[in-house]
Each structure stands twice: as C-alpha cells, then as structure tokens.
Short mmCIF file of C-alpha atoms in Angstrom, two decimals:
data_model
loop_
_atom_site.label_atom_id
_atom_site.label_comp_id
_atom_site.label_asym_id
_atom_site.label_seq_id
_atom_site.Cartn_x
_atom_site.Cartn_y
_atom_site.Cartn_z
CA MET X 1 56.19 45.04 69.34
CA LYS X 2 57.01 46.43 65.94
CA ILE X 3 60.26 44.36 65.97
CA TYR X 4 58.45 41.32 66.63
CA LYS X 5 55.43 42.22 64.46
CA GLU X 6 56.67 40.32 61.62
CA ASN X 7 57.81 37.01 62.82
CA ASN X 8 55.04 36.11 65.50
CA ASP X 9 51.42 35.53 65.74
CA LYS X 10 49.20 38.79 65.49
CA LYS X 11 46.97 37.13 68.18
CA LEU X 12 49.78 36.60 70.78
CA LEU X 13 50.65 40.03 70.08
CA GLN X 14 47.63 41.02 70.75
CA GLU X 15 47.53 39.34 73.60
CA ILE X 16 50.89 41.05 75.39
CA TYR X 17 49.06 44.77 73.86
CA ASP X 18 45.30 44.01 75.39
CA ASN X 19 47.14 42.55 79.00
CA THR X 20 49.45 45.75 79.19
CA PHE X 21 46.27 48.19 78.99
CA ARG X 22 44.41 45.84 81.38
CA GLN X 23 47.37 46.38 83.83
CA VAL X 24 47.11 49.80 83.06
CA GLU X 25 43.56 49.95 84.16
CA LEU X 26 43.92 47.79 87.07
CA SER X 27 46.77 50.61 88.50
CA ILE X 28 44.47 53.38 87.89
CA ARG X 29 41.33 51.56 89.68
CA GLU X 30 43.81 50.98 92.64
CA ILE X 31 44.90 54.20 93.04
CA GLY X 32 41.06 54.78 93.65
CA TYR X 33 39.55 56.49 90.53
CA GLY X 34 35.72 56.00 89.60
CA ASP X 35 34.65 54.14 86.61
CA GLN X 36 34.22 57.27 84.90
CA SER X 37 37.43 58.94 85.48
CA ILE X 38 39.18 55.70 84.52
CA ASN X 39 37.02 55.83 81.05
CA LYS X 40 38.65 59.60 80.58
CA LYS X 41 42.34 58.34 81.93
CA MET X 42 42.43 54.94 80.10
CA LYS X 43 41.18 57.61 76.67
CA ASP X 44 43.81 60.02 77.83
CA TYR X 45 46.61 57.21 77.85
CA LEU X 46 45.88 55.69 74.84
CA ASN X 47 46.15 59.17 73.28
CA LEU X 48 49.67 59.37 74.91
CA PHE X 49 50.73 55.88 74.03
CA TYR X 50 49.46 56.81 70.39
CA GLY X 51 51.29 59.69 70.01
CA MET X 52 54.40 58.31 71.29
CA ILE X 53 54.57 55.14 68.75
CA ASP X 54 53.56 57.80 66.05
CA LYS X 55 56.84 59.80 67.19
CA ILE X 56 59.48 56.85 67.61
CA HIS X 57 58.11 54.36 64.70
CA ASP X 58 61.48 55.73 62.75
CA TRP X 59 63.62 55.52 65.88
CA ASP X 60 66.21 53.33 64.22
CA ASN X 61 66.50 56.21 61.40
CA LEU X 62 66.72 59.11 63.72
CA SER X 63 69.84 60.90 65.00
CA LYS X 64 70.82 61.13 68.39
CA GLU X 65 69.46 64.69 68.60
CA LEU X 66 66.41 63.96 67.45
CA ARG X 67 66.30 60.90 69.60
CA ALA X 68 66.65 62.91 72.56
CA SER X 69 63.87 65.80 71.47
CA VAL X 70 61.76 62.82 70.95
CA LEU X 71 61.96 61.68 74.89
CA GLN X 72 62.27 65.16 76.10
CA LYS X 73 58.72 65.73 74.28
CA PHE X 74 56.78 63.05 76.56
CA LEU X 75 59.23 63.29 79.67
CA ASP X 76 58.46 65.85 81.74
CA ASN X 77 61.78 67.47 83.64
CA ALA X 78 64.03 64.73 82.02
CA VAL X 79 67.24 65.40 83.36
CA ASN X 80 69.49 62.87 81.67
CA VAL X 81 68.05 62.30 78.41
CA ASP X 82 71.58 61.33 76.81
CA PHE X 83 71.41 58.56 79.08
CA LEU X 84 67.87 57.39 78.03
CA VAL X 85 68.88 57.94 74.29
CA GLU X 86 71.55 55.05 74.71
CA TYR X 87 69.35 52.93 77.28
CA PHE X 88 66.51 52.58 74.66
CA GLU X 89 69.16 52.31 71.52
CA LYS X 90 70.33 49.45 73.96
CA TYR X 91 67.09 48.25 74.60
CA ARG X 92 66.24 48.20 70.89
CA LEU X 93 69.06 46.05 70.14
CA ASN X 94 68.66 43.63 72.66
CA LEU X 95 65.52 42.99 71.49
CA LEU X 96 66.38 42.72 67.99
CA ASN X 97 68.72 39.85 68.92
CA ASN X 98 66.47 37.87 71.20
CA THR X 99 63.14 36.14 70.50
CA LEU X 100 59.72 37.51 71.65
CA ASN X 101 59.59 33.82 73.42
CA SER X 102 62.20 34.49 75.74
CA TYR X 103 60.74 37.50 76.97
CA ILE X 104 57.36 36.35 77.63
CA LYS X 105 58.28 32.35 78.53
CA GLY X 106 55.69 32.01 81.96
CA VAL X 107 54.02 34.96 81.51
CA ILE X 108 51.83 34.48 78.71
CA LYS X 109 50.53 30.95 78.00
CA HIS X 110 50.19 30.25 74.36
#
C-alpha cells in the first residue's frame, strides 16, 4: 500500500485495507471463535500488523542482513530467511513496475 499511496485514491486504498481485515475477521469466525474472542484476536492481529509496518517502513533502505533480521522477528522457525528476503524484494520491485489496477481489476469495483 505504501507503494501506491501517492498515486491512488485514498478511498480505494481504505477499501483494500478494510477488505483485508474483514477477511481476517471472517477467517477467525470460520475457525469457531466467539464474538469476545474475535475482538481480542483482531486487536492482537492489528497490533502485529502495525508492528510489522513500523519495522518494514524503510525496507528499501535496509541491507539484506537487516531485512533478514526483521523477518526473523516476525516468523517463528523461519528456515530460509534469505529466500524470503529475496522473494519480498522481487515482489516490491514487481509492485513498483505495475499499477494497482492491474492487481485489483475485477476484485474491487471502483
């Protein structure tokens, strides 16, 4: 979302954000958690999400070693962190080279 923040409608980005967390909530409900548990889980997931966002905000300026360190902090038992660092870097570059519409076409109507 950071990549597309400047060149896209804030309303559309908000819809994507809302849809993402709506899907997380639905997944938690499918597992069978009750309403009170869902509220607690959503709070935990939001805190985790914002913690990740805070740590990866300057991803493009981090060295490979620091990127690996950030990923290891959030992934339990990460076996091949170097592979994940490369994967996310390729994904970031792919996002930079494509428009947001190319990813959401037909998914979100705007």
